[in-house]
Coordinates of N, CA and C in Angstrom, one line a residue:
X9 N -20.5 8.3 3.2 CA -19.6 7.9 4.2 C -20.5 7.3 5.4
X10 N -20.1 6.0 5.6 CA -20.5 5.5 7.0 C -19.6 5.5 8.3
X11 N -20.3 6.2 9.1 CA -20.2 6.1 10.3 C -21.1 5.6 11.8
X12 N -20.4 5.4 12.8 CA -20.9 4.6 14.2 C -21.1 6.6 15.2
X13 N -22.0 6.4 15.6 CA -22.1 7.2 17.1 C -21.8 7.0 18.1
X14 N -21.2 7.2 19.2 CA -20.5 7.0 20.2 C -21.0 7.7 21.3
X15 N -21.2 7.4 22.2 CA -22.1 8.7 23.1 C -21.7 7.9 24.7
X16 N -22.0 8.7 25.4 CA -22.5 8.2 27.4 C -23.5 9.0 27.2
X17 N -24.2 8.2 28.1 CA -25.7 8.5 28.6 C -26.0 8.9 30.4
X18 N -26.5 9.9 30.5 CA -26.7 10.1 31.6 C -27.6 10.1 32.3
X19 N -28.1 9.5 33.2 CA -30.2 9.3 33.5 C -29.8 10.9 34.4
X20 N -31.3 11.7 35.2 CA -31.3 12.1 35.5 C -30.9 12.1 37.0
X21 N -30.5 10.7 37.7 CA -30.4 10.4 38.4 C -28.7 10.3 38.8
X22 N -28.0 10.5 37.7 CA -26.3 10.4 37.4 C -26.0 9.2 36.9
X23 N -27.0 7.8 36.7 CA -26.1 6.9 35.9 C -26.0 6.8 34.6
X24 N -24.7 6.2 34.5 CA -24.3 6.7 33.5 C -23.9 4.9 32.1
X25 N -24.0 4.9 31.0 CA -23.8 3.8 30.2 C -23.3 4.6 28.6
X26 N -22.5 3.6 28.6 CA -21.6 4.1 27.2 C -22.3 2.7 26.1
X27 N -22.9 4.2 24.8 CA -23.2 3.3 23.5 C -22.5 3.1 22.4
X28 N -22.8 2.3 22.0 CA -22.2 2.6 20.5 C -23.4 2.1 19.1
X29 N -23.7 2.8 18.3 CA -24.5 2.3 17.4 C -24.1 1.6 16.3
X30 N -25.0 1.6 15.4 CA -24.9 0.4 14.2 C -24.4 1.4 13.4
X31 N -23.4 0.8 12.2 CA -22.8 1.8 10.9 C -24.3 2.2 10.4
X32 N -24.4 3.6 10.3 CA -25.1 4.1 9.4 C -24.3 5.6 8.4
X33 N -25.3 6.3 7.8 CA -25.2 6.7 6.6 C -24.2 8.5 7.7
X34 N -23.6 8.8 7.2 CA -23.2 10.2 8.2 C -23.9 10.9 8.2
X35 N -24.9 11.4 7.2 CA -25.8 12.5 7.4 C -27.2 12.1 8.5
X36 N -27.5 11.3 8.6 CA -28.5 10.3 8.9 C -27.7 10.5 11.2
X37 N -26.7 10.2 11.1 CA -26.0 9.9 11.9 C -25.9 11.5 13.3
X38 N -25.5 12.8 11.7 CA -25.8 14.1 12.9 C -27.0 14.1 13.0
X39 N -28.4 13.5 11.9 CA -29.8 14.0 12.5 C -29.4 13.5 14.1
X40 N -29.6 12.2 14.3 CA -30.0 11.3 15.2 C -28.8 11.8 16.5
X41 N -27.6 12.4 16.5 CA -26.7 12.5 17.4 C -27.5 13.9 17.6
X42 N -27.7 14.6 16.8 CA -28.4 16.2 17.3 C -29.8 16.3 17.9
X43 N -30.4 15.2 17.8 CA -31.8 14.9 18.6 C -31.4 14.3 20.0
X44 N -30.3 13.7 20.3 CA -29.6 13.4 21.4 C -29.6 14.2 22.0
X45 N -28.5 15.0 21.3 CA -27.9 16.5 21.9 C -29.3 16.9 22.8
X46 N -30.3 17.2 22.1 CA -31.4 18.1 22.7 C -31.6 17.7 23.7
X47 N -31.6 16.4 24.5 CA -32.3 15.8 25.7 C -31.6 16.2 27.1
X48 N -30.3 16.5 26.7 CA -29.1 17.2 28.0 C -28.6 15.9 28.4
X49 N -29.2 14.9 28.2 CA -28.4 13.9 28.8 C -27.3 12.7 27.7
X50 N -27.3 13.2 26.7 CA -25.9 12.4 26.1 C -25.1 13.1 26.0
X51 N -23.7 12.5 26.8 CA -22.5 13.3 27.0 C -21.2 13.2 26.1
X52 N -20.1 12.9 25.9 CA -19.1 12.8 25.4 C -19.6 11.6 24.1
X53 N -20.2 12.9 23.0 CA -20.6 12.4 21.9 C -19.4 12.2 20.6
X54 N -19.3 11.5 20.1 CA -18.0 11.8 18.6 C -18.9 10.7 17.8
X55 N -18.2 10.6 17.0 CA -18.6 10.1 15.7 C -17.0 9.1 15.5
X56 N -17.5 7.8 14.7 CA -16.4 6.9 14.3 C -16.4 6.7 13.2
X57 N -15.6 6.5 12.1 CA -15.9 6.3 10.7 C -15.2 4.7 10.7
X58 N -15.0 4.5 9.4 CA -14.7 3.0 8.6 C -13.5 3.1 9.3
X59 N -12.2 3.5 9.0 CA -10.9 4.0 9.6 C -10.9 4.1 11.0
X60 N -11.8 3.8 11.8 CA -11.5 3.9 13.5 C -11.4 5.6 13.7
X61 N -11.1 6.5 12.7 CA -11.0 7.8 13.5 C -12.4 8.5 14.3
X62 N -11.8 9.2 14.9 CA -13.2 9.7 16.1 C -13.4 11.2 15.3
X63 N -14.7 11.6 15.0 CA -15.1 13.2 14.6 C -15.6 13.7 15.7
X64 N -15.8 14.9 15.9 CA -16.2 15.6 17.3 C -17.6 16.2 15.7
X65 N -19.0 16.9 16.6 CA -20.1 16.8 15.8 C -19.5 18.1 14.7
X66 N -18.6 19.0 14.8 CA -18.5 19.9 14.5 C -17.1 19.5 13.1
X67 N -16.3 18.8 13.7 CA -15.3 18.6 12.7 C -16.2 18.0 11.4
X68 N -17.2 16.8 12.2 CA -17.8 16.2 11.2 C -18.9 17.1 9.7
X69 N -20.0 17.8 10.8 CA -20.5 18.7 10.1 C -19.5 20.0 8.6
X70 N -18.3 20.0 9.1 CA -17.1 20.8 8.2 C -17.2 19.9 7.3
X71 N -16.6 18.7 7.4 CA -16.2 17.4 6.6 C -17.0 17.5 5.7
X72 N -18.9 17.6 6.0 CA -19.7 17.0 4.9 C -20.2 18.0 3.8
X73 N -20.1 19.5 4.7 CA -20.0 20.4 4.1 C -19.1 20.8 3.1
X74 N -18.0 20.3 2.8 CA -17.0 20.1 1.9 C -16.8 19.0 1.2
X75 N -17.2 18.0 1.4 CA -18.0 17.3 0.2 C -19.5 17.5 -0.4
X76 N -19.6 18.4 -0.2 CA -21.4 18.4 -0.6 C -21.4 18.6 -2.0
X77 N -20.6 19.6 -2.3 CA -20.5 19.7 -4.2 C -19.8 19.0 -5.1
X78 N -19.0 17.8 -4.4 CA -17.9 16.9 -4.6 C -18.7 15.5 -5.3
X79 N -18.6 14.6 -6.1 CA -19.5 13.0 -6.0 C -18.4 12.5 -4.6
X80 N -19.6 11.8 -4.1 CA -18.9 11.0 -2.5 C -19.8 10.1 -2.7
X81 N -20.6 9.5 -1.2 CA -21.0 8.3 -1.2 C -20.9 7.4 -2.5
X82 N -19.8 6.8 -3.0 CA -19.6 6.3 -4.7 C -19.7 4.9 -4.1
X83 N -20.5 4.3 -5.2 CA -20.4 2.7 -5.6 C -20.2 2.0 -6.5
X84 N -19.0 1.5 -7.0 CA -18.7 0.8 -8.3 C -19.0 -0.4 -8.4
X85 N -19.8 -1.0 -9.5 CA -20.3 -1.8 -9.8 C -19.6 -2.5 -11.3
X86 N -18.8 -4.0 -10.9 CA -18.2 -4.0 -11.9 C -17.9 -5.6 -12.7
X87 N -18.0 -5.6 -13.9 CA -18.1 -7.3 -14.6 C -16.6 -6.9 -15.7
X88 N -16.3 -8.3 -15.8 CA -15.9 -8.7 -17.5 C -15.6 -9.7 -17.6
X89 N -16.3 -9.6 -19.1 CA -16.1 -11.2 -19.6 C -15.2 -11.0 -21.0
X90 N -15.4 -12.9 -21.3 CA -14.0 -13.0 -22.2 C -14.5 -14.0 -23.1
X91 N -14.6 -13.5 -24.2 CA -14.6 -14.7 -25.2 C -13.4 -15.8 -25.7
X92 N -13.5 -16.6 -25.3 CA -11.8 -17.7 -25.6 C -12.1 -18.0 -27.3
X93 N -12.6 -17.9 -27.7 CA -12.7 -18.1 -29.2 C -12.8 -16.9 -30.0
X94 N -13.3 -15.9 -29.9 CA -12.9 -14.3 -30.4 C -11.7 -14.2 -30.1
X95 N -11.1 -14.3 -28.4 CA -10.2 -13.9 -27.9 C -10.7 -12.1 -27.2
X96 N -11.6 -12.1 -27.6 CA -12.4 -10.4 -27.3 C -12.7 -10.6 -25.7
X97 N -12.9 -9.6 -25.2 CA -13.3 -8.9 -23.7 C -14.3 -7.7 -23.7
X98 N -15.1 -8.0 -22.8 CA -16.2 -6.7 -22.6 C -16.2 -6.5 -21.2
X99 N -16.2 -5.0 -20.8 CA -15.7 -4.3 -19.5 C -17.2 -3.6 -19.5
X100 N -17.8 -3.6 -18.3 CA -19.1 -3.0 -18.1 C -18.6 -2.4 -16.6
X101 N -19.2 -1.0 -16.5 CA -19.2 -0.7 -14.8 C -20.5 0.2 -14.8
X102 N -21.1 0.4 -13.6 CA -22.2 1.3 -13.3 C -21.6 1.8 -11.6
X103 N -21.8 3.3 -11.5 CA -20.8 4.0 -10.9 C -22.3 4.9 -10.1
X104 N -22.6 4.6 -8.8 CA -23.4 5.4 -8.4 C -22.9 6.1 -7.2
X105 N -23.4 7.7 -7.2 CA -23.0 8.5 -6.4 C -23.8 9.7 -5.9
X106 N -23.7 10.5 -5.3 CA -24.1 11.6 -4.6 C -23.6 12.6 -4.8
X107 N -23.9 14.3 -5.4 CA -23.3 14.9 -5.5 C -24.4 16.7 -5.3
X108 N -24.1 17.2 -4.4 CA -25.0 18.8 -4.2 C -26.6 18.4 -4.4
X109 N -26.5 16.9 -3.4 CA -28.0 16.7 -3.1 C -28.7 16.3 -4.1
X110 N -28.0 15.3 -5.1 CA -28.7 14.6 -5.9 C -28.4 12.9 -6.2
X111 N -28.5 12.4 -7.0 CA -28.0 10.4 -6.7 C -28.0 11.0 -8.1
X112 N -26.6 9.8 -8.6 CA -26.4 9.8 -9.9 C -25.8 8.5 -10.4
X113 N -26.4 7.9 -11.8 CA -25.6 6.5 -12.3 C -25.1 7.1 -12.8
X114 N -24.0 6.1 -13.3 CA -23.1 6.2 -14.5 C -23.0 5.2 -15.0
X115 N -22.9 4.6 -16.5 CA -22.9 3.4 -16.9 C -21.8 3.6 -17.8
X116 N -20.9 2.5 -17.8 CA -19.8 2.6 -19.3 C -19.4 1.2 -19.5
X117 N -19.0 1.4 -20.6 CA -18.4 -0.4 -20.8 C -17.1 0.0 -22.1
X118 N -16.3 -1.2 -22.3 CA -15.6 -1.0 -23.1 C -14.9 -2.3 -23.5
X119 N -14.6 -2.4 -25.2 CA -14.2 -3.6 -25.8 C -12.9 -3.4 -25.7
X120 N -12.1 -4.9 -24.9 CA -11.0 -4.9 -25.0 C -10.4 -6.2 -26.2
X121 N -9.3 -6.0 -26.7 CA -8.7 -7.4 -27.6 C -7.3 -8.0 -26.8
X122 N -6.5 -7.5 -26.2 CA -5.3 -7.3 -25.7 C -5.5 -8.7 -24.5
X123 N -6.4 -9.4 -23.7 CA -6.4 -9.7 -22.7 C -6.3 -11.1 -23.0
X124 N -5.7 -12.0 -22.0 CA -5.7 -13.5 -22.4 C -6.9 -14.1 -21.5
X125 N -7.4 -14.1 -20.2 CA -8.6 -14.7 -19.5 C -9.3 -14.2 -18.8
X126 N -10.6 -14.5 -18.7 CA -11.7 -13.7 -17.9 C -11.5 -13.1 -16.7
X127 N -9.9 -13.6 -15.9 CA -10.0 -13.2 -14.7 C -9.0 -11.9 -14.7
X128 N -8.5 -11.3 -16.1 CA -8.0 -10.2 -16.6 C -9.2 -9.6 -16.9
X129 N -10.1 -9.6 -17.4 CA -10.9 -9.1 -17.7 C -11.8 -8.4 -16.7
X130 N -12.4 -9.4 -15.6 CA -12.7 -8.4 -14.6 C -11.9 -7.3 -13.5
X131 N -10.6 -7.7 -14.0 CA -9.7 -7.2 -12.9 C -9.6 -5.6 -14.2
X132 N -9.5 -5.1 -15.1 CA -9.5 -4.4 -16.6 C -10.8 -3.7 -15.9
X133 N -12.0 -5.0 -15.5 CA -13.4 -4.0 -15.5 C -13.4 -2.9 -14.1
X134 N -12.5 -3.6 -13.3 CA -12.3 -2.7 -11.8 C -11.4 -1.3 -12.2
X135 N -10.4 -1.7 -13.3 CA -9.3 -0.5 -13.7 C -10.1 0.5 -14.1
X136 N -11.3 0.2 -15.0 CA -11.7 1.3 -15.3 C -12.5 1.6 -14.8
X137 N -13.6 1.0 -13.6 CA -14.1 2.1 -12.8 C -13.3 2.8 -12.0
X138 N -12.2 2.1 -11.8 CA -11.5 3.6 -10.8 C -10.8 4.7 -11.6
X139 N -10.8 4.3 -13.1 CA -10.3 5.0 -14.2 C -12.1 6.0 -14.0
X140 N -12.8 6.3 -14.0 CA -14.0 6.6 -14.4 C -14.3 7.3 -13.2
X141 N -13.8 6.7 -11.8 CA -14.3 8.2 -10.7 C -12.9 8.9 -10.6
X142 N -11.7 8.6 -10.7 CA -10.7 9.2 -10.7 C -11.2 10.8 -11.8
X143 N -11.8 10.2 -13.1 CA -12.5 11.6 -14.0 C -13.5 12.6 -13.2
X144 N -14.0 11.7 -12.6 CA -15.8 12.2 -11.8 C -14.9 13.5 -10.9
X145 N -13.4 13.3 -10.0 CA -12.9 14.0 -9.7 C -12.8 13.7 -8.0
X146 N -13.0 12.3 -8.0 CA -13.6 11.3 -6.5 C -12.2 11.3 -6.0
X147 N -11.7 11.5 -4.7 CA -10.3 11.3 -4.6 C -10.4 11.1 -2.5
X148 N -9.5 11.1 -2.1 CA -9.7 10.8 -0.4 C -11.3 10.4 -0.1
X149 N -11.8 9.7 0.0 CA -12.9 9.4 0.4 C -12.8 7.9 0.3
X150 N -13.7 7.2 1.2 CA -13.7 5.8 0.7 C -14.6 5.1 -0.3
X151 N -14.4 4.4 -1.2 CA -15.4 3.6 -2.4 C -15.5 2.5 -2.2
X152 N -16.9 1.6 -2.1 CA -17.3 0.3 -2.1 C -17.4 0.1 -3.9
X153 N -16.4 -0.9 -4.0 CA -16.3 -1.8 -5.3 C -16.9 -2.7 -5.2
X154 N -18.1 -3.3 -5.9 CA -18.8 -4.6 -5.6 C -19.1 -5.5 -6.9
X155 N -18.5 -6.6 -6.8 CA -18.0 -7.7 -8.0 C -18.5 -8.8 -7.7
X156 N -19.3 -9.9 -9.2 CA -19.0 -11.6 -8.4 C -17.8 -11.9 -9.0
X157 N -17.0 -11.3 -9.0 CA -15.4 -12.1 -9.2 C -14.5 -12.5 -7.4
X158 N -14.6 -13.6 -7.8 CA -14.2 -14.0 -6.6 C -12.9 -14.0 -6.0
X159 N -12.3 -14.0 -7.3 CA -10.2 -14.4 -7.4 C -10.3 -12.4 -7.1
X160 N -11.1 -11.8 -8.1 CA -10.4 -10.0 -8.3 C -10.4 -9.6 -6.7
X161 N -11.7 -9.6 -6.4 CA -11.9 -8.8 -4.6 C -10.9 -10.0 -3.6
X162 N -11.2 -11.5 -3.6 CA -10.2 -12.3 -2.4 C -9.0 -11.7 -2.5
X163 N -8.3 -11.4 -3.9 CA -7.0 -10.6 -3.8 C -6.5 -9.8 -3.6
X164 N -7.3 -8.5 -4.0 CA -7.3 -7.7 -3.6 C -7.4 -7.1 -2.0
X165 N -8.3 -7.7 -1.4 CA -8.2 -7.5 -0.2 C -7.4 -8.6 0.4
X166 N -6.3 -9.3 -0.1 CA -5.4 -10.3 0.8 C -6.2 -11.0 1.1
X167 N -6.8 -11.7 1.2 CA -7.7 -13.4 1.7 C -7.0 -14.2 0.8
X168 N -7.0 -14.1 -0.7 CA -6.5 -15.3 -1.6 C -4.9 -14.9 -1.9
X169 N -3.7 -15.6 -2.2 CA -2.5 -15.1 -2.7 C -2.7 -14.7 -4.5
X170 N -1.6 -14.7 -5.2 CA -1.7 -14.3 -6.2 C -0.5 -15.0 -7.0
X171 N -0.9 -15.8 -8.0 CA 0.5 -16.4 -8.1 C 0.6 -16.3 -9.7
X172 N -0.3 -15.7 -10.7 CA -0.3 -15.2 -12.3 C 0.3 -13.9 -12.4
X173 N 1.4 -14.0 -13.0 CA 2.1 -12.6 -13.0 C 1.5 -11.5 -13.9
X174 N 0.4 -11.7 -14.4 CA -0.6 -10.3 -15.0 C -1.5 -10.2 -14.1
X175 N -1.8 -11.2 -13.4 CA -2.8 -10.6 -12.7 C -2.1 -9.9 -11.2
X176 N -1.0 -10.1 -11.0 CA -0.4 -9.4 -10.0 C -0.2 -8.2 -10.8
X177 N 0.1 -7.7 -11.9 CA 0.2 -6.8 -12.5 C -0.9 -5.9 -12.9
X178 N -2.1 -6.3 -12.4 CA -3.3 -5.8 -12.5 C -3.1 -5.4 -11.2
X179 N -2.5 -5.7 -9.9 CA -3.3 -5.3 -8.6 C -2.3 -4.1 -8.2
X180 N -1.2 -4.3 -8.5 CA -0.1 -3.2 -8.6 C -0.6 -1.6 -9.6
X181 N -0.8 -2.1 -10.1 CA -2.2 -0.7 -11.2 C -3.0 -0.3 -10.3
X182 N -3.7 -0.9 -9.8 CA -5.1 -0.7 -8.8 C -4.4 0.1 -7.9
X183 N -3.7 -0.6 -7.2 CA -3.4 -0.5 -5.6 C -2.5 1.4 -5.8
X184 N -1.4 1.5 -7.0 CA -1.1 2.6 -6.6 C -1.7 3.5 -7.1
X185 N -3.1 3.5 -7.8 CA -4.0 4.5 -8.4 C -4.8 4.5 -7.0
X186 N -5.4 3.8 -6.7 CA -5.6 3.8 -5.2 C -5.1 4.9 -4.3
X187 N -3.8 4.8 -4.2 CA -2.9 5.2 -3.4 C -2.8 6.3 -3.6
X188 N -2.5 6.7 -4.8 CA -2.4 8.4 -5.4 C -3.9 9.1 -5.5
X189 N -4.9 8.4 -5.8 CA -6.3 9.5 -5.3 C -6.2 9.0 -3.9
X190 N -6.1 8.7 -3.0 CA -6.8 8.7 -1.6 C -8.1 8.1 -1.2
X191 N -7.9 7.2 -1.9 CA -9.6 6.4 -1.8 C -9.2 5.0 -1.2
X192 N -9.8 5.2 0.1 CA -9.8 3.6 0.8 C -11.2 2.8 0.4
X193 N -10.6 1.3 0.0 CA -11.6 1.1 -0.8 C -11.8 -0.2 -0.4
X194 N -13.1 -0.4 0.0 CA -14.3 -1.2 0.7 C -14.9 -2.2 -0.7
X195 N -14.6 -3.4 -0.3 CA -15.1 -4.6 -1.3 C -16.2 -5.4 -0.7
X196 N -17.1 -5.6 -1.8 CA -18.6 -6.7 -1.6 C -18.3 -7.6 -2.7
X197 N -18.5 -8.6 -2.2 CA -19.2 -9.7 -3.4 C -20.7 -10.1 -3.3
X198 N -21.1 -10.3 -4.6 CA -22.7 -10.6 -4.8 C -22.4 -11.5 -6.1
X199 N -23.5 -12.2 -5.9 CA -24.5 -13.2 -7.0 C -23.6 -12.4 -8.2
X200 N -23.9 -13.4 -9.2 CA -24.6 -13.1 -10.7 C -25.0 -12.4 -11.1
X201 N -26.1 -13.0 -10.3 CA -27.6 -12.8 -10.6 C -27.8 -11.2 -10.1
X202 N -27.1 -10.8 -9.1 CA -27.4 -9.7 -8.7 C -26.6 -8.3 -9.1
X203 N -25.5 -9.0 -10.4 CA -24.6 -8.1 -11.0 C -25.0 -8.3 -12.6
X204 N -26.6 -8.4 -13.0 CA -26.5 -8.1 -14.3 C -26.5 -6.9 -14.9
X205 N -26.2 -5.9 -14.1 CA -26.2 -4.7 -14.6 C -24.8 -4.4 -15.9
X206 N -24.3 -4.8 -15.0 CA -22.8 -4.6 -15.6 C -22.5 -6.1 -16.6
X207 N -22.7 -7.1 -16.0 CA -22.4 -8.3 -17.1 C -23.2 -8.0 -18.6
X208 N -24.5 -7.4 -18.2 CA -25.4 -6.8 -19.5 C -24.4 -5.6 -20.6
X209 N -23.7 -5.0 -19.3 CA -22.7 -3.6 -20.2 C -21.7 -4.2 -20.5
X210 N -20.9 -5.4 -20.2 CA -19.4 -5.9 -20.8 C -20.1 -6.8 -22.4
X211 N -21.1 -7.5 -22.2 CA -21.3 -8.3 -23.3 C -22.4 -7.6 -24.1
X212 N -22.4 -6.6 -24.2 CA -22.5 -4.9 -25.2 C -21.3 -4.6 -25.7
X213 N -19.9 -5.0 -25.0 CA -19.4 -4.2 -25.3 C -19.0 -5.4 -26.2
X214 N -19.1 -6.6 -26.0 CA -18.6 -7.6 -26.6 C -19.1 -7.9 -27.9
X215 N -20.2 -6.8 -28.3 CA -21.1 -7.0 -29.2 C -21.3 -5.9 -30.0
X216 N -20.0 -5.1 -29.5 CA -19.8 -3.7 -29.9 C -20.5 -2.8 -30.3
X217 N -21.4 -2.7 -29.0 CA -22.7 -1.9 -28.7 C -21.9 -0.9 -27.4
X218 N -21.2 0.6 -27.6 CA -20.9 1.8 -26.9 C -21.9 2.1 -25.8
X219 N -21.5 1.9 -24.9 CA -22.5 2.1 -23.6 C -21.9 3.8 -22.9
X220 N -21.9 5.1 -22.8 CA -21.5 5.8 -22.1 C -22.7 6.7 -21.4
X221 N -23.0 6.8 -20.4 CA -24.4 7.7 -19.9 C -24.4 7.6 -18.3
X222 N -25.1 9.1 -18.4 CA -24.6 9.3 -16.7 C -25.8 10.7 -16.8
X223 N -27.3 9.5 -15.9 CA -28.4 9.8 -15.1 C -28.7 10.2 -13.7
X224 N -29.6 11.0 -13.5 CA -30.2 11.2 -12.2 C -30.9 10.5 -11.8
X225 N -30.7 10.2 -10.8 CA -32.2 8.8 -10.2 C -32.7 9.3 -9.0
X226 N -33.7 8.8 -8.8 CA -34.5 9.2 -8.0 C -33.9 8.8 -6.6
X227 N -34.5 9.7 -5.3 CA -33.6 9.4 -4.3 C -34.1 8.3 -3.4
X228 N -35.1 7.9 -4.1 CA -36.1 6.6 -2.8 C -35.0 5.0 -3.7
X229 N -34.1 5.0 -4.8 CA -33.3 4.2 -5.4 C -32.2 3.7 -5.2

């Protein structure tokens, strides 16, 4: 979870200036607000998250402490492609998270036949990463989903309309799975080039090569 620090500052002199910092990581966020604390001079401290809500240092510390045995900081990473001459689809996702002080991938992919165009296909590869932390047991927290599909995330997040009645029927899937775990959910786009992880796991699956595995990685990763 990212959050902003909020603070007044007080010189010893009584003046006084109100900050605000750059989104960083929450845990990262009470070191730096509790090294504050110590100086006597930062006053009316809270914490802000993605959602605009304000934490006081104490609600927040509860908060983290009840996710700590939970997967949270989650990042879904997601491709698919589509063969127009097989008519076949391959769904790749890699699912990284945090859980009782450890970082963990998850890699899966899966061969679909049912789908008519590639832009079903990556919208299928999003279904099932959120099909995939919904299992992990990930629910109210927010998740960054990051795709180079350009049509799945514009629409998803409202910038593009939607005017293919499956693929609106893909976002209506999303949106109330969404809705029912409690996961507000934060979209990136990247390269290609920078999503071969997953384009490598859909055209495995297109090649009907079973991808399922879920590693510890190192925490400097």
């Amino acid at each position: 979870m990212n959050i902003k620090i909020e603070l007044t500052y007080k010189t010893v002199k009584g003046t006084e200036a109100r900050f605000i910092s750059d989104e960083m990581r929450a845990e990262k966020a009470m070191l730096i607000a509790e090294d504050l604390e110590k100086t006597g001079r930062a006053k009316v401290l809270s914490f802000i998250d993605h959602l605009d809500n304000r934490w006081t240092m104490k609600e927040l510390k509860k908060f983290m402490q009840g996710i700590e045995t939970d997967p949270h900081n989650v990042t879904v990473f997601f491709d698919g492609g589509f063969d127009l001459k097989s008519r076949k689809s391959g769904l790749g996702c890699a699912i990284y998270y945090e859980q009782s002080g450890k970082k963990y991938r998850q890699r899966i992919n899966a061969a679909v036949e049912e789908l008519e165009t590639n832009n079903e296909a990556e919208y299928a590869a999003f279904h099932l990463g959120l099909q995939e932390i919904e299992q992990l047991g990930v629910h109210h927290l927010p998740v960054i989903f990051v795709g180079d599909s350009l049509v799945v995330i514009n629409q998803l997040n409202g910038e593009w309309p939607v005017y293919e009645v499956e693929l609106s029927k893909w976002i209506d899937r999303i949106e109330t799975q969404l809705k029912r775990l409690g996961i507000t959910p934060e979209y990136e786009i990247i390269s290609r080039k920078k999503n071969k992880e997953t384009d490598h796991l859909a055209t495995q699956a297109m090649n009907g090569i079973e991808i399922r595995s879920t590693v510890e990685i190192d925490a400097g990763k």
